[in-house]
Structures are given as C-alpha cells and as structure tokens.
Short mmCIF file of C-alpha atoms in Angstrom, two decimals:
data_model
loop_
_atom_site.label_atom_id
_atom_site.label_comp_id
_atom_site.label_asym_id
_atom_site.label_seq_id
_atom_site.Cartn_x
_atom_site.Cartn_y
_atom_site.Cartn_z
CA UNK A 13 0.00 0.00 0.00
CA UNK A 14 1.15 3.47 0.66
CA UNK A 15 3.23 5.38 3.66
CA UNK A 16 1.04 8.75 4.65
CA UNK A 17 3.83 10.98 6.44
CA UNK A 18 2.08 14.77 5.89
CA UNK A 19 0.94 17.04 7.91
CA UNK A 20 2.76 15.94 11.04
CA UNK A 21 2.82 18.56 13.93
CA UNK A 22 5.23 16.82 16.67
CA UNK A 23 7.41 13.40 16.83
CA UNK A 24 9.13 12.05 19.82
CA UNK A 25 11.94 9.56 19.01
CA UNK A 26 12.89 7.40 16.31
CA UNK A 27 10.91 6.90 12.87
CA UNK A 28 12.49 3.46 11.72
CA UNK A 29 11.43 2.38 8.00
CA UNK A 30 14.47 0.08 7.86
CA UNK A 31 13.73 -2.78 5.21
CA UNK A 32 9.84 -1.76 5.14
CA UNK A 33 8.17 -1.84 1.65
CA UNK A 34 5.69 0.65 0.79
CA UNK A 35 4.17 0.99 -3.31
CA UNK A 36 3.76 4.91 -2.75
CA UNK A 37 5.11 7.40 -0.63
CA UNK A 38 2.81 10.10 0.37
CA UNK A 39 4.59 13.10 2.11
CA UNK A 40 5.96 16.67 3.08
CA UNK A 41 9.17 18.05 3.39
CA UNK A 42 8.14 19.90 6.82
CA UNK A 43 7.07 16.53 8.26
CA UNK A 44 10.31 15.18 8.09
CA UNK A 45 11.79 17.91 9.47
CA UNK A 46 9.46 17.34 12.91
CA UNK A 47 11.91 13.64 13.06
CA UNK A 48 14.87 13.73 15.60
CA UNK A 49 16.05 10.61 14.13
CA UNK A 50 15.29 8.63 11.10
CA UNK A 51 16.19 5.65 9.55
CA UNK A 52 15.72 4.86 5.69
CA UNK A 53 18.22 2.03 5.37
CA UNK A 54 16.44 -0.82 3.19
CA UNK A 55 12.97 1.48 3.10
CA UNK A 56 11.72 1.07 -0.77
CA UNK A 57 9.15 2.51 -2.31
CA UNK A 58 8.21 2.89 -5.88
CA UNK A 59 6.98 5.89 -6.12
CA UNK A 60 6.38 9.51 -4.77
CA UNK A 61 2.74 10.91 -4.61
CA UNK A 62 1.84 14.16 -3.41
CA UNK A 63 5.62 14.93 -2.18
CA UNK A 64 8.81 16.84 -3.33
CA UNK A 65 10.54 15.13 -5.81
CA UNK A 66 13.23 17.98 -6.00
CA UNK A 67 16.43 17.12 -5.39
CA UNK A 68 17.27 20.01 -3.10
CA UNK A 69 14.35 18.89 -0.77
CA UNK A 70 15.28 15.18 -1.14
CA UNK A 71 18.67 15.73 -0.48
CA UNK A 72 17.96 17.56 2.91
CA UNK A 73 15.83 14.39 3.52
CA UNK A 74 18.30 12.09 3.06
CA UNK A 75 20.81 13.89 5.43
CA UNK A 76 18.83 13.27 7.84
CA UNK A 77 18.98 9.81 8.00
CA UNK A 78 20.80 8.84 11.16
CA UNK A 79 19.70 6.48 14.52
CA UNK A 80 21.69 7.36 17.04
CA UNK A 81 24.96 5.71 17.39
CA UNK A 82 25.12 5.46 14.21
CA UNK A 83 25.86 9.12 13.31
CA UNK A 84 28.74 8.51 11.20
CA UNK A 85 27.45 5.76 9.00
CA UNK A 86 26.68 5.96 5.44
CA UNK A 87 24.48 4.03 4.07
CA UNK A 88 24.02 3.52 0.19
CA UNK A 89 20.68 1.92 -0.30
CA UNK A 90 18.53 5.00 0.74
CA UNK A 91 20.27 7.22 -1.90
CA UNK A 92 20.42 4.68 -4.62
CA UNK A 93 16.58 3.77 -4.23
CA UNK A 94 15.62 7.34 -4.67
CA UNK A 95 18.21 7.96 -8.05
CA UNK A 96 16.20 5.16 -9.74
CA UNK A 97 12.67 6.15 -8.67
CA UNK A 98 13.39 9.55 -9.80
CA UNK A 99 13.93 8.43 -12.97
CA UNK A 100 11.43 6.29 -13.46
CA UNK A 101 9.52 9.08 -12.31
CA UNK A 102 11.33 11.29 -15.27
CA UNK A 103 12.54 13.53 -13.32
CA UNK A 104 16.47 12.75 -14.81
CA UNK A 105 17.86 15.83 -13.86
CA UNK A 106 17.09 15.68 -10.18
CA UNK A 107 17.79 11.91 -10.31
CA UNK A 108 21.71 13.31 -11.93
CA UNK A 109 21.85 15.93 -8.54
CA UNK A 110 21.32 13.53 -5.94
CA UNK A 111 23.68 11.38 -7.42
CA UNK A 112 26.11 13.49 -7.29
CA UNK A 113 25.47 14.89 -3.90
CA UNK A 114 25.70 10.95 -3.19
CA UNK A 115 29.16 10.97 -4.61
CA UNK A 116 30.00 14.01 -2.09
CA UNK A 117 28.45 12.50 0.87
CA UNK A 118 30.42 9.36 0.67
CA UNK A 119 33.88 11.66 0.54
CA UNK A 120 32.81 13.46 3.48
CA UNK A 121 32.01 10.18 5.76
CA UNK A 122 35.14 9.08 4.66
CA UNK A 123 33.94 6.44 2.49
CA UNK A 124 36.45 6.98 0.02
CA UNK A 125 40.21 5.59 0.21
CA UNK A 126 42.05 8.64 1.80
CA UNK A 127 44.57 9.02 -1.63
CA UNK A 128 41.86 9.16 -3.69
CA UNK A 129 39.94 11.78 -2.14
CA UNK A 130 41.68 14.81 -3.97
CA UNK A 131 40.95 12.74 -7.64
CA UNK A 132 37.54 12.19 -6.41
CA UNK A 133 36.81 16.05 -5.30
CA UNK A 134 38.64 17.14 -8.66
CA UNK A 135 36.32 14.67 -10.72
CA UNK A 136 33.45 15.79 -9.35
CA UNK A 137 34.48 19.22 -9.59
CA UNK A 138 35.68 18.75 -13.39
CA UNK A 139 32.75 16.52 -14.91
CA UNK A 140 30.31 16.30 -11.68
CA UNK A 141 30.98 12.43 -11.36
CA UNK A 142 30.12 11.72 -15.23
CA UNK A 143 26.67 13.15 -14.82
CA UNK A 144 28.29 16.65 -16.19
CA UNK A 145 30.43 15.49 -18.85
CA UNK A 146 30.00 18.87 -20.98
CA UNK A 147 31.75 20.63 -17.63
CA UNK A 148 34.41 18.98 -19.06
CA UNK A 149 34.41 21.03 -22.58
CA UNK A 150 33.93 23.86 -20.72
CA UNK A 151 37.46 23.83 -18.80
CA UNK A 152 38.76 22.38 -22.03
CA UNK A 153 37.64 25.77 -23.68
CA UNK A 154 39.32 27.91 -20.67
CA UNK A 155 42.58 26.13 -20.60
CA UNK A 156 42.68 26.84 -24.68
CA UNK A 157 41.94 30.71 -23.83
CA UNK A 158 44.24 31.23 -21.47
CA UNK A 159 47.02 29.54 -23.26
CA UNK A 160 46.31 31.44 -26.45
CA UNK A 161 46.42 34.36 -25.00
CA UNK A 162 49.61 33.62 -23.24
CA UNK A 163 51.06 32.66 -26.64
CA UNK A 164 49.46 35.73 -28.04
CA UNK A 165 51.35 38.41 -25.56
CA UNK A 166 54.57 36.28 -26.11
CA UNK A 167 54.44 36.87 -29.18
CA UNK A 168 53.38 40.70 -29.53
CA UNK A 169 56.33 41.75 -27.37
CA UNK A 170 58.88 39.30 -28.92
CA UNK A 171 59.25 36.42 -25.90
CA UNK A 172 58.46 34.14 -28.53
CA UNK A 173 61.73 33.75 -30.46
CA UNK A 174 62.65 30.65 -32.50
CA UNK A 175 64.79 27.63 -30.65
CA UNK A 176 68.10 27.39 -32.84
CA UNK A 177 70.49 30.06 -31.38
CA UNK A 178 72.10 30.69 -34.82
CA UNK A 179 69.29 31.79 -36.18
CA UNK A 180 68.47 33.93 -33.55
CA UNK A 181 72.19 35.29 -34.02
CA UNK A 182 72.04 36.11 -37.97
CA UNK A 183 68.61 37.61 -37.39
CA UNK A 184 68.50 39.57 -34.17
CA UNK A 185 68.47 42.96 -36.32
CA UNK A 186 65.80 42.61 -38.74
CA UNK A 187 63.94 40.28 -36.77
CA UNK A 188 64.28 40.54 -33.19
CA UNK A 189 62.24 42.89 -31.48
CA UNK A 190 64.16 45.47 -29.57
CA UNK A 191 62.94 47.95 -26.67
CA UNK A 192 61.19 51.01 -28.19
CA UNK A 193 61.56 49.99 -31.68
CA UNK A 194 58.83 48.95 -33.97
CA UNK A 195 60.88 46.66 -35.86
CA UNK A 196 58.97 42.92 -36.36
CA UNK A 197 58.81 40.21 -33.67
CA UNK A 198 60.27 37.08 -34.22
CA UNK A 199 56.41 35.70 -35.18
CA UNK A 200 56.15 38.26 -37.58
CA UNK A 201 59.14 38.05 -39.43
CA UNK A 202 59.50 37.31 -43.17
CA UNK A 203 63.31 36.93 -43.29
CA UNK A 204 63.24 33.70 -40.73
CA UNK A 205 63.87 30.20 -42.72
CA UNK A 206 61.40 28.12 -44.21
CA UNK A 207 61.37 25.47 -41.84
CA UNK A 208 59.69 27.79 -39.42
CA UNK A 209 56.10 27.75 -39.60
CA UNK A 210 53.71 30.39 -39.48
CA UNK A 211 52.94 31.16 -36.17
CA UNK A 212 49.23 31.12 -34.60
CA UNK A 213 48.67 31.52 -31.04
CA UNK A 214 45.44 30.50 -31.51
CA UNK A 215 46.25 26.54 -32.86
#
C-alpha cells in the first residue's frame, strides 16, 4: 500500500522504515523535518505521490537519515533507491543531482580511500561524477583561452623567439624585437627560414 507521512505537527523519538516496503510514498518536506532521528536504510518505495521530488528537498531528507549511534554511517541503499525512482519518475535531472550529492556524501564520511579523495573532489568538480560530462568542454575551452592568450602576448612583445640560437644570431636585427623599436617580432618576421612555420597563437 502506501506510507502517509504529511501534515505531522510533533514526533518524539525514532521513525524506523528500515527494510519496510511501501508501493507509494505520500509526504511533506516539513514533516520530516518534525523527526529527531530517522532511519531509511532498506525502506523502498516505488513511487512519490503528493511529495517533493526535488532534489534540493530530497537531499535535505536524506541527510537526515541517522539512529543514534550510528551518526557517522553511510548508508548507500537509501540514496540509490531514490536515483532510480526519480527516474522512473522522469525527473532525470534531479535523479543526476542527488547522485552526485551521493558521490559528495560518501567523501565526506570518509567512504572513500584517503589518496583518492583529492581525484575524487577534482572529478566531481571537473565533470560532476560523469553526470556533467560537458563541464568537461567547458574547462577544455578555458585552458585553450588562457594559453592562447599567453602565446598571443609572447608573441606581440617578442618572448616568442625561435629555438636554434644561430638563427636567432644572424637575425637579431631585422627580426628581433628590440625595446622602443617597432621593428617585427620574431612571429612576424619574413626573413626567418622556411622550416619555421607560421605562427598562430590561436592553434
């Protein structure tokens, strides 16, 4: 049948659902908040009626549950169970943010291996745990900017010089760039040999 949890003004204790089965849950975030200490370790449900289904809200809910003694436990079930309703439910973006809040809970109960916390943090900071993957692209596209730009000052005040001292030596006059002249950069010269490519700060 269904769980009714709405509406509730006052509760004293613990609410244990662990390993209870209900086909709908029927509820309100401000109910839960009335709970001192709550268990949802093995609860499933298939679906949410009448409740929050954001992730924000869920999220909160799932914080929350803790017995006592058992403060610094994590458990997985209660956080995987509501990913896959979600979803079901078609909500697939809120499913994606409490997965990822998931991923960060488990880091901060220490859940991951202490050497791979920092590659865990930076993956989740880089592609949100795979559920951002287009994050990804964006830092791609930032790195390239920054870089080009680099490349392009390097080159406007004549940093950027070419690697064979020789040539550097025959062409430091007509070619080299020197301070408070206007003569060309070493990117911009047209006396440099062949075998050095056109320069784009850009590529």
């Amino acid at each position: 049948g269904g769980l009714f949890f709405r509406n509730v003004t006052a509760v004293t204790g613990t609410v244990d659902l662990s390993a209870c089965t209900a086909e709908v849950l029927v509820d309100d975030a401000a109910s839960w908040g009335m709970v001192p200490r709550l268990s949802l370790n093995g609860f499933r449900y298939g679906r949410i009626s009448y409740g929050p289904t954001d992730a924000t809200t869920r999220i909160a809910w799932l914080k929350t549950t803790q017995l006592k003694g058992y403060e610094d436990e994590f458990w997985p079930q209660p956080w995987e169970k509501l990913i896959k309703v979600l979803r079901e439910m078609g909500h697939e973006e809120d499913a994606k943010l409490v997965a990822m809040a998931k991923q960060d809970e488990m880091r901060a109960r220490g859940k991951i291996r202490p050497l791979a916390r920092p590659f865990h943090a930076l993956f989740g900071w880089l592609a949100g745990y795979g559920y951002r993957p287009l994050r990804t692209v964006g830092w791609m596209l930032g790195v390239w900017l920054s870089c080009s730009v680099l490349y392009l000052s390097a080159g406007v005040t004549g940093t950027m010089a070419p690697s064979d001292a020789l040539t550097v030596e025959q062409h430091a006059d007509d070619c080299g760039k020197p301070v408070g002249t206007h003569n060309s950069t070493w990117t911009t010269c047209p006396n440099l040999p062949k075998e050095y490519t056109t320069f784009n700060p850009w590529l």
